[in-house]
Structure formats: structure tokens, C-alpha cells
CSV table of C-alpha atoms in Angstrom, one decimal:
chain,number,residue,atom,x,y,z
A,20,GLY,CA,-41.5,-14.2,-15.2
A,21,THR,CA,-38.5,-16.2,-16.3
A,22,PHE,CA,-36.2,-13.1,-16.0
A,23,HIS,CA,-37.1,-12.5,-12.4
A,24,GLY,CA,-36.7,-16.2,-11.6
A,25,LEU,CA,-33.2,-16.1,-13.1
A,26,TYR,CA,-32.4,-12.9,-11.3
A,27,ASN,CA,-33.5,-14.2,-7.9
A,28,CYS,CA,-31.6,-17.4,-8.6
A,29,ARG,CA,-28.5,-15.4,-9.4
A,30,THR,CA,-28.8,-13.3,-6.2
A,31,SER,CA,-29.4,-16.4,-4.0
A,32,LEU,CA,-26.4,-18.3,-5.5
A,33,GLN,CA,-24.2,-15.3,-5.4
A,34,ARG,CA,-24.8,-14.9,-1.7
A,35,ASP,CA,-24.9,-18.7,-1.0
A,36,GLY,CA,-21.9,-20.3,-2.6
A,37,CYS,CA,-20.8,-20.6,-6.2
A,38,MET,CA,-21.6,-18.5,-9.2
A,39,ASP,CA,-20.7,-21.3,-11.6
A,40,VAL,CA,-24.2,-22.7,-11.0
A,41,TRP,CA,-25.7,-19.4,-12.1
A,42,LEU,CA,-23.9,-19.7,-15.4
A,43,HIS,CA,-25.6,-23.0,-15.9
A,44,CYS,CA,-28.9,-21.5,-15.1
A,45,LEU,CA,-28.5,-19.0,-17.9
A,46,LEU,CA,-28.5,-21.9,-20.3
A,47,VAL,CA,-31.7,-23.3,-19.1
A,48,VAL,CA,-34.4,-21.2,-20.8
A,49,GLY,CA,-37.8,-21.9,-19.3
A,50,GLY,CA,-36.2,-24.5,-17.0
A,51,VAL,CA,-36.1,-24.8,-13.2
A,52,CYS,CA,-33.4,-22.8,-11.4
A,53,GLY,CA,-33.8,-24.3,-8.0
A,54,VAL,CA,-30.6,-25.7,-6.5
A,55,GLU,CA,-30.6,-27.7,-3.3
A,56,GLU,CA,-26.9,-27.9,-2.6
A,57,VAL,CA,-24.1,-25.6,-3.9
A,58,PRO,CA,-20.9,-27.6,-4.6
A,59,VAL,CA,-17.6,-26.6,-3.0
A,60,ALA,CA,-15.2,-25.8,-5.8
A,61,LYS,CA,-11.9,-27.7,-6.0
A,62,GLY,CA,-8.8,-27.0,-8.0
A,63,THR,CA,-8.0,-23.7,-9.6
A,64,MET,CA,-10.7,-23.3,-12.3
A,65,ALA,CA,-13.9,-22.9,-10.4
A,66,ARG,CA,-14.9,-19.3,-9.5
A,67,MET,CA,-15.8,-18.8,-5.8
A,68,SER,CA,-18.6,-16.6,-4.7
A,69,PRO,CA,-17.1,-13.8,-2.5
A,70,LEU,CA,-20.1,-14.2,-0.1
A,71,VAL,CA,-21.6,-17.3,1.6
A,72,ASP,CA,-24.3,-17.4,4.1
A,73,VAL,CA,-24.7,-19.3,7.4
A,74,ARG,CA,-26.6,-22.1,5.8
A,75,TYR,CA,-23.8,-22.8,3.4
A,76,LEU,CA,-21.2,-22.8,6.2
A,77,GLN,CA,-23.3,-25.2,8.2
A,78,ARG,CA,-23.9,-27.6,5.4
A,79,HIS,CA,-20.3,-27.7,4.2
A,80,LEU,CA,-18.4,-27.1,7.5
A,81,HIS,CA,-16.6,-30.5,7.2
A,82,GLN,CA,-15.2,-29.5,3.8
A,83,LEU,CA,-14.2,-25.9,4.6
A,84,ALA,CA,-11.2,-24.2,6.2
A,85,VAL,CA,-12.7,-21.6,8.5
A,86,LEU,CA,-10.8,-18.5,9.8
A,87,ASP,CA,-11.7,-16.0,12.4
A,88,VAL,CA,-10.1,-12.8,11.1
A,89,SER,CA,-11.5,-10.5,13.7
A,90,TRP,CA,-9.8,-7.1,14.3
A,91,HIS,CA,-11.1,-4.3,16.3
A,92,MET,CA,-10.4,-0.6,16.4
A,93,PRO,CA,-8.0,0.3,19.2
A,94,THR,CA,-10.6,2.6,20.8
A,95,SER,CA,-13.1,-0.3,21.1
A,96,GLN,CA,-11.1,-1.9,23.9
A,97,ARG,CA,-11.9,-5.4,22.5
A,98,ASP,CA,-9.4,-8.2,22.3
A,99,ALA,CA,-10.0,-10.4,19.2
A,100,ARG,CA,-7.8,-13.3,20.5
A,101,ASN,CA,-9.6,-13.5,23.9
A,102,GLU,CA,-13.0,-13.4,22.2
A,103,PHE,CA,-11.9,-16.2,19.9
A,104,ARG,CA,-10.9,-18.3,22.9
A,105,GLN,CA,-14.3,-17.7,24.4
A,106,GLN,CA,-16.4,-18.7,21.4
A,107,ARG,CA,-15.7,-19.6,17.8
A,108,VAL,CA,-17.1,-21.6,14.9
A,109,PRO,CA,-16.0,-25.2,15.4
A,110,LYS,CA,-12.6,-26.1,13.7
A,111,ALA,CA,-12.0,-22.4,13.1
A,112,ALA,CA,-8.4,-21.0,13.4
A,113,PHE,CA,-7.5,-17.5,14.3
A,114,PHE,CA,-5.7,-15.2,11.8
A,115,ASP,CA,-4.3,-11.9,12.9
A,116,VAL,CA,-4.8,-9.4,10.1
A,117,ASP,CA,-3.0,-6.8,12.1
A,118,GLY,CA,-0.1,-9.0,12.8
A,119,VAL,CA,0.6,-10.5,9.4
A,120,VAL,CA,1.6,-7.2,7.8
A,121,ASP,CA,4.5,-5.3,6.2
A,122,ARG,CA,6.8,-4.8,9.3
A,123,ARG,CA,8.9,-2.3,7.4
A,124,SER,CA,6.1,0.1,6.8
A,125,GLN,CA,5.1,2.9,9.3
A,126,LEU,CA,1.5,2.7,8.0
A,127,PRO,CA,-1.1,0.4,9.6
A,128,HIS,CA,-2.2,-3.0,8.1
A,129,MET,CA,0.0,-2.7,5.0
A,130,LEU,CA,0.2,-5.9,2.8
A,131,PRO,CA,3.1,-8.2,3.8
A,132,PRO,CA,5.4,-9.8,1.3
A,133,PRO,CA,3.7,-12.8,-0.4
A,134,SER,CA,6.3,-15.1,1.1
A,135,ALA,CA,5.3,-13.9,4.6
A,136,PHE,CA,1.6,-14.3,4.0
A,137,ARG,CA,2.2,-17.8,2.5
A,138,ALA,CA,4.3,-18.8,5.6
A,139,ALA,CA,1.5,-17.6,7.9
A,140,MET,CA,-1.2,-19.5,6.0
A,141,GLU,CA,0.8,-22.7,5.8
A,142,SER,CA,1.3,-22.7,9.5
A,143,LEU,CA,-2.4,-22.7,10.3
A,144,PRO,CA,-3.9,-26.1,11.4
A,145,CYS,CA,-6.6,-25.9,8.8
A,146,HIS,CA,-4.3,-25.1,5.8
A,147,ARG,CA,-4.8,-27.2,2.7
A,148,ALA,CA,-3.6,-26.4,-0.8
A,149,ASP,CA,-7.0,-26.9,-2.3
A,150,ALA,CA,-9.0,-25.5,0.6
A,151,HIS,CA,-12.1,-23.3,0.2
A,152,TYR,CA,-11.5,-20.8,3.0
A,153,VAL,CA,-14.5,-19.1,4.7
A,154,VAL,CA,-13.5,-16.1,6.7
A,155,TYR,CA,-15.6,-14.3,9.3
A,156,ASP,CA,-15.3,-11.6,12.0
A,157,ALA,CA,-17.0,-11.0,15.4
A,158,VAL,CA,-18.5,-7.7,14.4
A,159,GLY,CA,-20.4,-9.0,11.4
A,160,VAL,CA,-18.9,-7.6,8.3
A,161,PHE,CA,-15.8,-5.5,9.2
A,162,SER,CA,-12.4,-7.0,9.0
A,163,ALA,CA,-13.3,-10.2,7.0
A,164,PRO,CA,-13.5,-8.4,3.6
A,165,ARG,CA,-9.9,-7.2,4.2
A,166,MET,CA,-8.8,-10.8,4.5
A,167,TRP,CA,-10.8,-11.7,1.4
A,168,TRP,CA,-9.1,-8.9,-0.5
A,169,THR,CA,-5.6,-9.8,0.8
A,170,CYS,CA,-6.1,-13.4,-0.3
A,171,GLN,CA,-7.1,-12.3,-3.8
A,172,VAL,CA,-3.9,-10.2,-4.0
A,173,MET,CA,-1.8,-13.1,-2.6
A,174,ASP,CA,-3.1,-15.7,-5.0
A,175,TYR,CA,-5.5,-17.4,-2.6
A,176,PRO,CA,-8.6,-17.1,-4.8
A,177,HIS,CA,-10.8,-19.7,-3.1
A,178,VAL,CA,-11.9,-17.4,-0.2
A,179,SER,CA,-15.4,-16.3,0.8
A,180,VAL,CA,-16.7,-14.0,3.5
A,181,LEU,CA,-19.4,-15.3,5.8
A,182,ASP,CA,-22.1,-12.8,5.3
A,183,GLY,CA,-23.0,-11.3,8.7
A,184,GLY,CA,-20.1,-13.0,10.4
A,185,LEU,CA,-20.3,-14.5,13.9
A,186,PRO,CA,-23.4,-12.6,14.9
A,187,ALA,CA,-25.3,-14.0,12.0
A,188,TYR,CA,-24.0,-17.5,12.7
A,189,LYS,CA,-25.1,-17.3,16.4
A,190,LYS,CA,-28.5,-15.8,15.4
A,191,MET,CA,-29.1,-18.9,13.1
A,192,GLY,CA,-28.3,-21.2,16.1
A,193,GLY,CA,-24.9,-22.2,14.8
A,194,LYS,CA,-22.9,-24.5,17.2
A,195,LEU,CA,-20.0,-22.8,19.0
A,196,ASP,CA,-16.7,-24.1,20.4
A,197,THR,CA,-16.5,-22.5,23.8
A,198,GLN,CA,-13.5,-24.5,25.1
A,199,PRO,CA,-11.0,-21.8,26.3
A,200,GLN,CA,-8.1,-24.0,25.5
A,201,VAL,CA,-7.0,-23.8,21.9
A,202,ASP,CA,-5.0,-26.9,20.7
A,203,TYR,CA,-2.4,-25.0,18.6
A,204,ASP,CA,-0.1,-22.0,19.0
A,205,MET,CA,-2.2,-18.9,18.0
A,206,GLU,CA,1.0,-16.8,17.7
A,207,GLU,CA,2.9,-19.1,15.4
A,208,HIS,CA,1.5,-17.8,12.1
A,209,VAL,CA,2.5,-14.2,13.0
A,210,GLN,CA,6.0,-15.4,14.0
A,211,LYS,CA,6.3,-17.4,10.7
A,212,ALA,CA,5.4,-14.3,8.7
A,213,MET,CA,7.9,-12.1,10.5
A,214,GLU,CA,10.7,-14.7,9.9
A,215,ALA,CA,9.8,-15.0,6.3
A,216,GLN,CA,9.9,-11.2,5.7
A,217,ALA,CA,13.2,-11.0,7.5
A,218,ARG,CA,14.6,-13.5,4.9
A,219,ASP,CA,12.9,-11.8,2.0
A,220,THR,CA,15.5,-9.0,1.7
A,221,GLY,CA,14.9,-8.3,-2.0
A,222,TRP,CA,11.2,-7.6,-1.7
A,223,LYS,CA,10.2,-4.2,-3.1
A,224,GLY,CA,6.4,-4.3,-2.7
A,225,VAL,CA,3.4,-6.1,-4.0
A,226,VAL,CA,2.2,-5.4,-7.6
A,227,HIS,CA,-1.3,-6.6,-8.4
A,228,PRO,CA,-4.4,-5.2,-10.3
A,229,ARG,CA,-6.4,-5.2,-7.1
A,230,LEU,CA,-3.9,-3.1,-5.3
A,231,ALA,CA,-3.6,0.7,-5.7
A,232,ARG,CA,-0.8,2.8,-4.4
A,233,LEU,CA,-0.4,6.6,-3.8
A,234,GLU,CA,0.7,7.3,-7.4
A,235,ASP,CA,-2.3,5.4,-8.7
A,236,VAL,CA,-4.7,7.7,-6.8
A,237,GLN,CA,-2.7,10.7,-8.0
A,238,ASN,CA,-3.0,9.5,-11.6
A,239,ALA,CA,-6.7,8.9,-11.1
A,240,MET,CA,-7.2,12.5,-10.3
A,241,GLU,CA,-6.1,13.4,-13.8
A,242,ARG,CA,-8.0,10.7,-15.7
A,243,ASN,CA,-11.6,10.4,-16.7
A,244,ASP,CA,-11.7,6.6,-16.8
A,245,VAL,CA,-10.9,6.0,-13.1
A,246,GLN,CA,-13.0,6.9,-10.1
A,247,TYR,CA,-11.8,7.1,-6.4
A,248,ILE,CA,-14.4,6.0,-3.8
A,249,ASP,CA,-13.8,7.0,-0.2
A,250,ALA,CA,-15.5,4.6,2.3
A,251,ARG,CA,-15.1,6.7,5.4
A,252,SER,CA,-18.1,8.3,7.1
A,253,ARG,CA,-19.7,11.4,5.7
A,254,PRO,CA,-18.5,13.7,8.5
A,255,ARG,CA,-14.9,12.5,8.0
A,256,PHE,CA,-15.1,12.8,4.2
A,257,ALA,CA,-16.4,16.4,4.6
A,258,GLY,CA,-13.7,17.2,7.1
A,259,ASP,CA,-16.3,18.2,9.7
A,260,VAL,CA,-14.7,16.0,12.5
A,261,PRO,CA,-11.2,15.1,13.5
A,262,GLU,CA,-9.6,12.0,12.1
A,263,PRO,CA,-9.3,9.1,14.7
A,264,ARG,CA,-5.5,9.0,14.1
A,265,PRO,CA,-3.8,12.1,15.5
A,266,GLY,CA,-1.9,14.4,13.1
A,267,LEU,CA,-3.9,13.7,10.0
A,268,ARG,CA,-5.4,16.5,7.9
A,269,ARG,CA,-9.2,16.6,7.4
A,270,GLY,CA,-11.1,16.3,4.2
A,271,HIS,CA,-10.8,14.1,1.1
A,272,VAL,CA,-9.0,13.5,-2.2
A,273,PRO,CA,-10.2,16.0,-4.8
A,274,GLY,CA,-12.8,14.5,-7.2
A,275,SER,CA,-13.5,11.5,-4.9
A,276,ILE,CA,-16.9,10.0,-4.3
A,277,ASN,CA,-18.1,9.2,-0.8
A,278,VAL,CA,-19.7,5.8,-0.3
A,279,PRO,CA,-19.6,5.0,3.4
A,280,PHE,CA,-19.0,1.3,4.0
A,281,GLU,CA,-22.1,1.2,6.2
A,282,ASP,CA,-24.2,1.8,3.1
A,283,MET,CA,-23.2,-1.7,1.9
A,284,LEU,CA,-25.0,-3.3,4.9
A,285,GLN,CA,-28.4,-4.0,6.1
A,286,ALA,CA,-29.5,-3.3,9.7
A,287,ASP,CA,-28.7,-7.0,10.6
A,288,GLY,CA,-25.1,-6.6,9.5
A,289,THR,CA,-25.4,-8.6,6.3
A,290,TYR,CA,-24.8,-7.2,2.8
A,291,LYS,CA,-27.7,-5.6,1.0
A,292,SER,CA,-29.3,-7.3,-2.0
A,293,THR,CA,-27.7,-6.7,-5.4
A,294,GLN,CA,-30.5,-4.4,-6.4
A,295,GLU,CA,-30.0,-2.3,-3.3
A,296,LEU,CA,-26.2,-2.2,-3.8
A,297,LYS,CA,-26.7,-1.0,-7.3
A,298,ARG,CA,-28.9,1.8,-6.1
A,299,VAL,CA,-26.4,2.8,-3.5
A,300,PHE,CA,-23.7,3.3,-6.1
A,301,GLU,CA,-26.0,4.9,-8.6
A,302,GLU,CA,-27.2,7.4,-6.1
A,303,ALA,CA,-23.6,8.2,-5.0
A,304,GLY,CA,-22.8,9.0,-8.7
A,305,VAL,CA,-20.5,6.0,-9.3
A,306,ASP,CA,-20.1,5.1,-13.0
A,307,MET,CA,-19.9,1.3,-13.0
A,308,ASP,CA,-18.3,1.4,-16.5
A,309,LYS,CA,-15.2,3.0,-15.1
A,310,SER,CA,-12.3,1.5,-13.2
A,311,ILE,CA,-12.6,2.1,-9.4
A,312,ILE,CA,-10.1,2.6,-6.6
A,313,VAL,CA,-11.5,2.4,-3.1
A,314,GLY,CA,-9.9,3.9,0.0
A,315,CYS,CA,-10.9,4.5,3.6
A,316,GLY,CA,-8.9,5.4,6.8
A,317,THR,CA,-6.4,2.5,6.8
A,318,GLY,CA,-7.4,0.1,4.1
A,319,VAL,CA,-9.8,-2.1,6.1
A,320,THR,CA,-13.3,-0.8,5.5
A,321,ALA,CA,-12.5,0.1,1.9
A,322,CYS,CA,-12.5,-3.7,1.4
A,323,ILE,CA,-16.2,-3.8,2.5
A,324,VAL,CA,-17.1,-1.5,-0.5
A,325,ALA,CA,-14.7,-3.4,-2.8
A,326,LEU,CA,-16.5,-6.7,-1.9
A,327,GLY,CA,-19.9,-5.0,-2.6
A,328,LEU,CA,-18.6,-4.1,-6.1
A,329,GLU,CA,-17.3,-7.7,-6.5
A,330,VAL,CA,-20.8,-9.0,-5.7
A,331,LEU,CA,-22.1,-6.8,-8.5
A,332,GLY,CA,-19.5,-8.3,-10.8
A,333,HIS,CA,-17.4,-5.1,-11.4
A,334,PRO,CA,-14.2,-6.3,-13.1
A,335,ARG,CA,-11.8,-3.5,-12.2
A,336,VAL,CA,-11.7,-2.6,-8.6
A,337,ALA,CA,-8.5,-1.9,-6.6
A,338,VAL,CA,-8.0,-0.9,-2.9
A,339,TYR,CA,-5.7,1.9,-1.9
A,340,ASP,CA,-3.7,0.1,0.8
A,341,GLY,CA,-2.2,3.3,2.4
A,342,SER,CA,-5.6,5.0,2.2
A,343,TRP,CA,-6.3,8.3,4.1
A,344,THR,CA,-3.6,7.6,6.7
A,345,GLU,CA,-0.9,7.8,4.0
A,346,TRP,CA,-2.6,10.6,1.9
A,347,ALA,CA,-3.3,13.0,4.8
A,348,SER,CA,0.0,12.5,6.5
A,349,ARG,CA,1.9,13.9,3.5
A,350,GLU,CA,2.4,17.6,2.7
A,351,ASP,CA,2.5,17.2,-1.1
A,352,THR,CA,-1.0,15.6,-1.5
A,353,PRO,CA,-4.0,17.9,-2.3
A,354,ILE,CA,-7.0,17.9,0.1
A,355,VAL,CA,-10.5,19.5,-0.2
A,356,GLN,CA,-13.2,19.8,2.3
A,357,GLY,CA,-17.0,19.8,2.1
A,358,SER,CA,-19.6,17.2,1.2
A,359,ALA,CA,-18.9,17.1,-2.6
């Protein structure tokens, strides 16, 4: 009936561009919810959908700023820069999510100072103050949600993840730029970020509702209104297998809930439907009325789960930036083992 039509419309729009159209649909009782084109938001008032599909990217490519934010695990023996040179979405620029980081931290991928992130973004050839950025990675959905989350924290709200990434784009017959010569300096944005951080001597760390730190996770263990979700695999959560990074203890934060990031995705590498995502969280025992902190190994795949919660409209989700690498490397943090 009308409810199912509205629900399907919401799901489609949420995955295809802009949720503001959905709000309009709610006001049309008994009307038609079909939308041919989803407008690209401009200015600071429109709310961007966190996910867009390949069709949206293809229709609006001339209006969008596109970033390849691929990053691969060191054990994969893949080189994101070389892969970008070999094939990329036309007009895309490369952003190194493992290069634009806090250079003072011993932990991997930690958020840089806002001044450093801004310097990196402003050096990109596709940068515009009012741009709608679409970010993708070469795996499908892996490092792109980390860039989406970073942008939210750094006050770049108009950012969406390409659902399914480069594999989905290629599967849909998307045109590729295969010229090996890139007409800009791919290292400049990293260098600009490093220079900016060197100048920002008074920076003491990022503070943002979407960012959780060690003490926030410690406090969550004592509270009933906050849940901690661990996005690592089930064997790692249980402590049945060694951690990829040497020297880290096995197990998980006491009281945490295991929702492996892979559970967010379909077999083709795109996000599951909203109905399926809800079922995943419900079956894991997540209370959607409580605030949520998500962690993983190093703060990358936690963002895949955080994006899933964003798709469902959860208003209070933070990512633990230090994640298990920070927690398990300390001697004063409690750890338990087992599946629950």
C-alpha cells in the first residue's frame, strides 16, 4: 500500500542521493513518490545522503568532486596509488587516507589536525568550497567510509560514499580514465597536510560528537545508555586468532557487541537494504535507542558499521579512533575473551 510505496521510495532515495526528497514524499499522502533525478545539494543547509549509487554518479559526474580514497592492508601487497594511475573514475583525484594523519601519534590512521586536513583538501584539483564530494575505493566498501566519517568530523558534511566502489562502477559499465599520466602532483596534498601540522603547534586533539577516545570507551563500560560495537571478525573478537598487528592482546572490550563489518554488505560488495541492516543490528543485540561507539582494529572498518547506522538514521554514533590497536597495547585496559 501507500506505506510500502513510501518505504521503498525512502530506501531508494537514501541509497541514491538526497534524503531531502524523502521528507517531501512524506507530505504527499496518496501521491506519487517517483523521482527521476535527485538534485545535488548546494550550500550548507541541504542534508546529503551518505550513500549514492553508480547511476547517481554517472548522471551528475560533471557536478561532483570525486575522490579515490583507496587504502589496502599492508599484507595485501596492493599499491593504491599505482592502481589509481592504471584506472580511475574520470576527473577523480587521489586522497591518501593513510598519509593525511596525525604525524605525532604512534597509532595508525589517527585523525590529523583540522588545519592539516583542510590544507590537504584545498590542494586537490577538484576542490570547491560548495562541492558535493563522492568518495570511493577500489575494494568496494572498505576505506571510503573512513573518509566519509573523517569529513563529517572535519566539517566537510557534503560527502557521500559510492556504494560498491570502483567494482560496482566497472560492473555497471562506467567509463574509466586509463591514462597512466596524472596531470597533478599526487603527493602534494600529503605534503601540505604535514606542513600545516608542523605549523599548528598548539593543537591538542580533535573534539567532536562523532569521535570517541579511550576514556569514552572506558566510561561506556560503566553506563547503561551507551553501547560499544566491535566491527572486527568473530574470531578476532573472541580472541581465537592472533591480531594482525604483533604485540596486541587478544579478545575484546568487556560488554561490547560484535557486529563484523562484513555483515553490513551484500555478496556484491554493496550495502544491504535498510530492512536487512536493521535485522543485523537487532540479531546482534544492539539497542538502537542508545548512543553507540564503534571500534575495530585501527578505526577504518568501524566506519563501515558507522555508515550503516547513519543509513538507518541513528543520531548518536561515534567512532573510536584508536580502536583495538590502542586498547590492546595498554596494560591498564580490561580485556575478555569468548564469543559473548
